[in-house]
Amino acid sequence: MKKRFIAITFLLLITFGMIACGKNEVSKEENINETNQEQATGSQETTEEQQENPNKCGNTEEQDQAQIEYINIAPEEVRIPILMYHSISDEDPSNNLLVPPAMFEEQMAWLEANNFTAMNLDEALEAMETGKVPKRPVVITFDDGYADNYSSAFPSLKNHNLKATFFIITDGVDNGYYMSSDNLKEMQAAGMSIENHTANHLELNGLSKEDAYDSIKRAQDYLRNVIGSDGNYLCYPVGKYNDETIAIEEELGIKAAVTTQGGIASINDGIHTLKRVRISPMSIDSFASIFSEYIN
Ligand SMILES: [Zn+2]
């Protein structure tokens, strides 16, 4: 019994030591100017940040968990960037929805090097409701479920210990163009979240209540029955929704939903209409500028 007590005390000491292991204070909130994303700033912040904050605490998953430094603020002050990706591919450089794999890899390496905590939507929602939030929070999302998400994005996410959320058009699963059900199960087993982008990607505000209900519910059933996801989050196709859509979500137990409206997510916008930051091809300095309010 005494031995056990000593062992627990020792573990606690180690845990506190890890939590104390160095991170900078978050600067006071500055509003992100969305045009920052378009313009390279030429800042050297990234390299300096990496030199000042070498990862001294080691690399195992348990240690990474213990390293997360939280702040406690009022729930309405919590701001979490929810990144919105689509395809990760260099097939068509003229298409703004395609981020080249090398650029995506560079962005994920930047997030890891700068100690960002990638959260799933359960964690983000809890942070927005309680006010306990990692100092450098981010949610990484993908819309539509393109096959290249598995082949090109998943390896980078794993390399950099980042979790992400994939919003799937469930009627497209296993048709060859989108990710397969095996891909989705494998990613989920590796810590990724597989969520609802409706069964058929029809714009929900243009459908009858019955059809909108069917499109959301069929996808939710598929995710729960075939993939084993909790199926609690929704991404509106083309960002379109109305009051009826939100009533359906409440009926189906969908906890929160994301839009395509640009901005940093906050509970002030309503948990069924969370904003996201669209990621189009951009320089790493422009990518870094999205997170300027979290970095000194
Ligand atoms: Zn979509």
Tab-separated table of C-alpha atoms and ligand atoms in Angstrom:
chain	number	residue	atom	x	y	z
A	1	MET	CA	0.000	0.000	0.000
A	2	LYS	CA	2.779	2.412	0.972
A	3	LYS	CA	4.778	1.443	-2.106
A	4	ARG	CA	1.760	2.220	-4.248
A	5	PHE	CA	1.406	5.657	-2.670
A	6	ILE	CA	5.062	6.429	-3.366
A	7	ALA	CA	4.685	5.258	-6.951
A	8	ILE	CA	1.640	7.488	-7.493
A	9	THR	CA	3.404	10.511	-5.954
A	10	PHE	CA	6.376	9.870	-8.229
A	11	LEU	CA	4.135	9.682	-11.301
A	12	LEU	CA	2.435	12.938	-10.341
A	13	LEU	CA	5.801	14.667	-9.981
A	14	ILE	CA	6.847	13.465	-13.418
A	15	THR	CA	3.554	14.653	-14.889
A	16	PHE	CA	3.921	18.137	-13.392
A	17	GLY	CA	7.497	18.276	-14.630
A	18	MET	CA	6.300	17.561	-18.149
A	19	ILE	CA	3.501	20.100	-17.995
A	20	ALA	CA	6.029	22.693	-16.890
A	21	CYS	CA	8.287	21.791	-19.803
A	22	GLY	CA	8.687	24.993	-21.778
A	23	LYS	CA	6.144	26.819	-23.869
A	24	ASN	CA	5.759	30.515	-24.417
A	25	GLU	CA	2.905	32.581	-23.124
A	26	VAL	CA	0.147	33.198	-25.594
A	27	SER	CA	-0.013	36.799	-26.628
A	28	LYS	CA	-3.194	38.740	-25.931
A	29	GLU	CA	-5.903	38.313	-28.486
A	30	GLU	CA	-5.471	40.162	-31.700
A	31	ASN	CA	-8.080	39.892	-34.362
A	32	ILE	CA	-6.895	37.971	-37.340
A	33	ASN	CA	-7.080	40.023	-40.419
A	34	GLU	CA	-8.299	37.550	-42.986
A	35	THR	CA	-6.364	39.242	-45.727
A	36	ASN	CA	-3.213	38.197	-43.825
A	37	GLN	CA	-3.786	34.768	-45.230
A	38	GLU	CA	-3.423	36.047	-48.751
A	39	GLN	CA	-0.191	37.946	-48.187
A	40	ALA	CA	3.174	36.629	-47.191
A	41	THR	CA	4.531	38.596	-44.254
A	42	GLY	CA	8.172	37.628	-44.600
A	43	SER	CA	8.318	36.975	-40.861
A	44	GLN	CA	11.125	34.881	-39.424
A	45	GLU	CA	8.913	33.846	-36.520
A	46	THR	CA	8.831	30.186	-37.502
A	47	THR	CA	12.557	29.554	-37.354
A	48	GLU	CA	12.977	31.545	-34.154
A	49	GLU	CA	10.094	29.693	-32.585
A	50	GLN	CA	11.650	26.362	-33.455
A	51	GLN	CA	15.004	27.363	-32.003
A	52	GLU	CA	13.512	28.712	-28.798
A	53	ASN	CA	11.261	25.743	-28.218
A	54	PRO	CA	13.118	22.575	-29.053
A	55	ASN	CA	11.055	19.559	-28.150
A	56	LYS	CA	12.936	18.559	-25.019
A	57	CYS	CA	10.226	16.401	-23.583
A	58	GLY	CA	10.549	13.448	-25.935
A	59	ASN	CA	8.227	11.994	-28.496
A	60	THR	CA	6.083	9.191	-27.146
A	61	GLU	CA	2.345	9.690	-27.308
A	62	GLU	CA	1.943	9.721	-23.520
A	63	GLN	CA	4.530	12.420	-23.194
A	64	ASP	CA	2.904	14.455	-25.951
A	65	GLN	CA	-0.369	14.284	-24.038
A	66	ALA	CA	1.280	15.430	-20.820
A	67	GLN	CA	2.967	18.342	-22.614
A	68	ILE	CA	-0.280	20.036	-23.597
A	69	GLU	CA	-0.471	23.297	-21.730
A	70	TYR	CA	-3.979	24.558	-21.082
A	71	ILE	CA	-5.296	27.973	-20.218
A	72	ASN	CA	-8.580	28.655	-18.449
A	73	ILE	CA	-10.588	31.576	-19.815
A	74	ALA	CA	-14.254	32.481	-20.160
A	75	PRO	CA	-15.972	30.130	-22.665
A	76	GLU	CA	-16.940	33.054	-24.895
A	77	GLU	CA	-13.267	34.053	-25.157
A	78	VAL	CA	-12.194	30.665	-26.510
A	79	ARG	CA	-11.166	30.959	-30.171
A	80	ILE	CA	-10.149	27.877	-32.128
A	81	PRO	CA	-8.997	27.919	-35.761
A	82	ILE	CA	-10.838	25.152	-37.642
A	83	LEU	CA	-8.905	24.644	-40.868
A	84	MET	CA	-10.881	23.574	-43.947
A	85	TYR	CA	-9.136	21.475	-46.570
A	86	HIS	CA	-10.614	19.634	-49.537
A	87	SER	CA	-8.279	17.751	-51.880
A	88	ILE	CA	-4.542	17.282	-51.188
A	89	SER	CA	-3.173	17.025	-54.700
A	90	ASP	CA	-0.997	18.833	-57.226
A	91	GLU	CA	-3.002	17.697	-60.223
A	92	ASP	CA	-4.579	21.071	-60.971
A	93	PRO	CA	-2.617	24.098	-59.679
A	94	SER	CA	-5.329	26.453	-60.987
A	95	ASN	CA	-7.918	24.930	-58.628
A	96	ASN	CA	-7.955	26.826	-55.345
A	97	LEU	CA	-9.438	23.867	-53.483
A	98	LEU	CA	-6.376	21.704	-54.126
A	99	VAL	CA	-3.457	22.003	-51.707
A	100	PRO	CA	-0.304	20.283	-53.044
A	101	PRO	CA	0.959	17.398	-50.836
A	102	ALA	CA	4.365	19.058	-50.283
A	103	MET	CA	2.672	22.253	-49.103
A	104	PHE	CA	0.354	20.283	-46.813
A	105	GLU	CA	3.341	18.430	-45.351
A	106	GLU	CA	5.098	21.754	-44.703
A	107	GLN	CA	1.983	23.108	-42.949
A	108	MET	CA	1.638	20.049	-40.715
A	109	ALA	CA	5.359	20.188	-39.857
A	110	TRP	CA	4.884	23.864	-38.930
A	111	LEU	CA	1.954	23.057	-36.615
A	112	GLU	CA	3.947	20.339	-34.866
A	113	ALA	CA	7.127	22.419	-34.572
A	114	ASN	CA	5.121	25.253	-33.055
A	115	ASN	CA	3.441	23.018	-30.464
A	116	PHE	CA	-0.110	23.320	-31.734
A	117	THR	CA	-2.594	20.871	-30.241
A	118	ALA	CA	-4.770	19.313	-32.951
A	119	MET	CA	-8.174	18.583	-31.447
A	120	ASN	CA	-11.168	16.600	-32.597
A	121	LEU	CA	-14.590	18.247	-32.432
A	122	ASP	CA	-15.479	16.619	-29.092
A	123	GLU	CA	-12.410	18.281	-27.589
A	124	ALA	CA	-13.009	21.597	-29.341
A	125	LEU	CA	-16.632	21.698	-28.226
A	126	GLU	CA	-15.663	20.900	-24.640
A	127	ALA	CA	-13.055	23.690	-24.725
A	128	MET	CA	-15.616	26.162	-26.066
A	129	GLU	CA	-18.111	25.155	-23.387
A	130	THR	CA	-15.759	25.051	-20.381
A	131	GLY	CA	-13.092	27.625	-21.244
A	132	LYS	CA	-10.273	25.114	-20.655
A	133	VAL	CA	-8.368	25.177	-23.925
A	134	PRO	CA	-4.860	24.294	-25.116
A	135	LYS	CA	-2.686	27.400	-25.491
A	136	ARG	CA	-2.274	26.699	-29.183
A	137	PRO	CA	-5.428	24.969	-30.409
A	138	VAL	CA	-6.281	23.886	-33.942
A	139	VAL	CA	-8.877	21.638	-35.582
A	140	ILE	CA	-7.918	20.209	-38.982
A	141	THR	CA	-10.874	19.284	-41.205
A	142	PHE	CA	-11.320	17.867	-44.704
A	143	ASP	CA	-14.513	18.071	-46.737
A	144	ASP	CA	-15.924	15.502	-49.177
A	145	GLY	CA	-13.635	12.511	-48.480
A	146	TYR	CA	-11.417	12.514	-51.584
A	147	ALA	CA	-9.225	9.422	-52.073
A	148	ASP	CA	-6.120	11.624	-51.864
A	149	ASN	CA	-6.989	12.465	-48.249
A	150	TYR	CA	-5.968	8.910	-47.408
A	151	SER	CA	-2.969	8.669	-49.738
A	152	SER	CA	-1.561	12.197	-49.328
A	153	ALA	CA	-2.889	13.808	-46.131
A	154	PHE	CA	-3.069	10.870	-43.707
A	155	PRO	CA	0.698	10.076	-43.900
A	156	SER	CA	1.626	13.689	-43.032
A	157	LEU	CA	-0.892	13.803	-40.191
A	158	LYS	CA	0.550	10.595	-38.730
A	159	ASN	CA	4.147	11.817	-39.170
A	160	HIS	CA	3.425	14.922	-37.160
A	161	ASN	CA	1.132	13.382	-34.504
A	162	LEU	CA	-1.819	15.502	-35.579
A	163	LYS	CA	-5.414	14.338	-35.458
A	164	ALA	CA	-7.900	15.478	-38.078
A	165	THR	CA	-11.594	15.250	-38.917
A	166	PHE	CA	-12.858	13.999	-42.281
A	167	PHE	CA	-16.386	14.963	-43.387
A	168	ILE	CA	-17.611	12.212	-45.678
A	169	ILE	CA	-20.288	12.116	-48.405
A	170	THR	CA	-21.387	8.636	-47.468
A	171	ASP	CA	-23.081	7.651	-50.762
A	172	GLY	CA	-19.640	8.087	-52.399
A	173	VAL	CA	-17.746	5.696	-50.114
A	174	ASP	CA	-16.314	2.684	-51.987
A	175	ASN	CA	-17.084	4.137	-55.437
A	176	GLY	CA	-13.370	4.597	-56.256
A	177	TYR	CA	-13.291	8.384	-56.472
A	178	TYR	CA	-13.668	8.900	-52.729
A	179	MET	CA	-12.046	7.086	-49.813
A	180	SER	CA	-13.077	3.489	-49.210
A	181	SER	CA	-14.734	2.202	-46.054
A	182	ASP	CA	-11.467	0.366	-45.272
A	183	ASN	CA	-9.544	3.665	-45.584
A	184	LEU	CA	-11.976	5.335	-43.200
A	185	LYS	CA	-11.821	2.524	-40.639
A	186	GLU	CA	-8.022	2.531	-40.735
A	187	MET	CA	-7.849	6.289	-40.250
A	188	GLN	CA	-10.332	6.155	-37.406
A	189	ALA	CA	-8.303	3.421	-35.693
A	190	ALA	CA	-5.288	5.754	-35.976
A	191	GLY	CA	-7.087	8.535	-34.099
A	192	MET	CA	-8.762	10.430	-36.944
A	193	SER	CA	-12.463	11.362	-36.750
A	194	ILE	CA	-14.890	10.394	-39.507
A	195	GLU	CA	-17.923	12.687	-39.600
A	196	ASN	CA	-21.062	13.591	-41.536
A	197	HIS	CA	-21.094	15.606	-44.809
A	198	THR	CA	-24.550	14.163	-45.634
A	199	ALA	CA	-25.320	11.132	-47.793
A	200	ASN	CA	-25.510	12.953	-51.134
A	201	HIS	CA	-24.009	16.460	-50.767
A	202	LEU	CA	-27.233	18.232	-51.767
A	203	GLU	CA	-27.601	21.782	-50.444
A	204	LEU	CA	-29.720	21.340	-47.322
A	205	ASN	CA	-31.504	24.697	-47.501
A	206	GLY	CA	-32.916	23.756	-50.919
A	207	LEU	CA	-34.424	20.430	-49.803
A	208	SER	CA	-37.776	19.591	-48.242
A	209	LYS	CA	-37.561	18.842	-44.531
A	210	GLU	CA	-37.999	15.126	-45.295
A	211	ASP	CA	-35.184	15.075	-47.858
A	212	ALA	CA	-32.831	17.095	-45.662
A	213	TYR	CA	-33.577	14.770	-42.752
A	214	ASP	CA	-32.966	11.729	-44.953
A	215	SER	CA	-29.616	13.057	-46.269
A	216	ILE	CA	-28.290	13.773	-42.780
A	217	LYS	CA	-29.752	10.688	-41.086
A	218	ARG	CA	-28.639	8.208	-43.755
A	219	ALA	CA	-25.069	9.484	-43.462
A	220	GLN	CA	-25.247	9.331	-39.669
A	221	ASP	CA	-26.555	5.739	-39.796
A	222	TYR	CA	-23.801	4.734	-42.225
A	223	LEU	CA	-21.074	6.293	-40.066
A	224	ARG	CA	-22.402	4.641	-36.940
A	225	ASN	CA	-23.192	1.215	-38.407
A	226	VAL	CA	-20.436	0.713	-40.977
A	227	ILE	CA	-17.531	2.893	-39.825
A	228	GLY	CA	-18.165	2.829	-36.072
A	229	SER	CA	-18.040	6.616	-35.698
A	230	ASP	CA	-20.194	8.373	-33.086
A	231	GLY	CA	-21.676	10.416	-35.955
A	232	ASN	CA	-22.199	13.504	-33.811
A	233	TYR	CA	-20.908	16.280	-36.093
A	234	LEU	CA	-22.085	17.703	-39.388
A	235	CYS	CA	-20.516	19.769	-42.154
A	236	TYR	CA	-23.037	21.546	-44.400
A	237	PRO	CA	-22.589	20.812	-48.125
A	238	VAL	CA	-21.489	24.079	-49.789
A	239	GLY	CA	-22.016	25.700	-46.379
A	240	LYS	CA	-25.809	25.881	-46.945
A	241	TYR	CA	-28.296	25.431	-44.088
A	242	ASN	CA	-31.366	27.052	-42.552
A	243	ASP	CA	-33.289	26.961	-39.259
A	244	GLU	CA	-34.948	23.700	-40.281
A	245	THR	CA	-31.505	22.099	-40.722
A	246	ILE	CA	-30.538	23.017	-37.179
A	247	ALA	CA	-33.841	21.620	-35.854
A	248	ILE	CA	-33.054	18.319	-37.642
A	249	GLU	CA	-29.590	18.254	-36.058
A	250	GLU	CA	-31.090	18.694	-32.615
A	251	GLU	CA	-33.551	15.897	-33.343
A	252	LEU	CA	-30.720	13.577	-34.459
A	253	GLY	CA	-28.439	14.415	-31.525
A	254	ILE	CA	-25.857	16.172	-33.695
A	255	LYS	CA	-23.803	18.180	-31.213
A	256	ALA	CA	-22.299	20.802	-33.512
A	257	ALA	CA	-21.839	21.719	-37.164
A	258	VAL	CA	-19.346	23.640	-39.269
A	259	THR	CA	-20.000	26.104	-42.068
A	260	THR	CA	-17.829	27.504	-44.852
A	261	GLN	CA	-18.090	30.996	-43.380
A	262	GLY	CA	-14.573	32.354	-42.826
A	263	GLY	CA	-13.175	33.064	-39.384
A	264	ILE	CA	-11.908	31.591	-36.128
A	265	ALA	CA	-14.491	29.391	-34.369
A	266	SER	CA	-16.135	30.686	-31.200
A	267	ILE	CA	-19.177	29.583	-29.222
A	268	ASN	CA	-20.509	33.109	-29.770
A	269	ASP	CA	-21.354	32.113	-33.361
A	270	GLY	CA	-23.492	29.186	-32.150
A	271	ILE	CA	-22.328	25.574	-32.016
A	272	HIS	CA	-24.362	24.668	-35.117
A	273	THR	CA	-22.765	27.424	-37.205
A	274	LEU	CA	-19.041	27.291	-36.457
A	275	LYS	CA	-16.743	29.273	-38.741
A	276	ARG	CA	-13.687	27.809	-40.458
A	277	VAL	CA	-10.526	29.034	-42.148
A	278	ARG	CA	-10.335	27.959	-45.790
A	279	ILE	CA	-6.864	26.748	-46.750
A	280	SER	CA	-5.982	27.411	-50.378
A	281	PRO	CA	-2.456	27.189	-51.788
A	282	MET	CA	-0.390	29.757	-49.847
A	283	SER	CA	3.118	30.436	-48.570
A	284	ILE	CA	4.110	29.064	-45.166
A	285	ASP	CA	4.304	32.637	-43.851
A	286	SER	CA	0.688	33.233	-44.867
A	287	PHE	CA	-0.253	29.945	-43.210
A	288	ALA	CA	1.592	31.012	-40.031
A	289	SER	CA	-0.222	34.356	-40.026
A	290	ILE	CA	-3.535	32.516	-39.472
A	291	PHE	CA	-2.196	31.662	-36.012
A	292	SER	CA	-0.658	35.026	-35.125
A	293	GLU	CA	-2.914	35.521	-32.086
A	294	TYR	CA	-1.487	32.351	-30.475
A	295	ILE	CA	2.179	33.112	-31.056
A	296	ASN	CA	4.269	35.817	-29.446
B	1	ZN	ZN	-18.463	19.471	-49.655
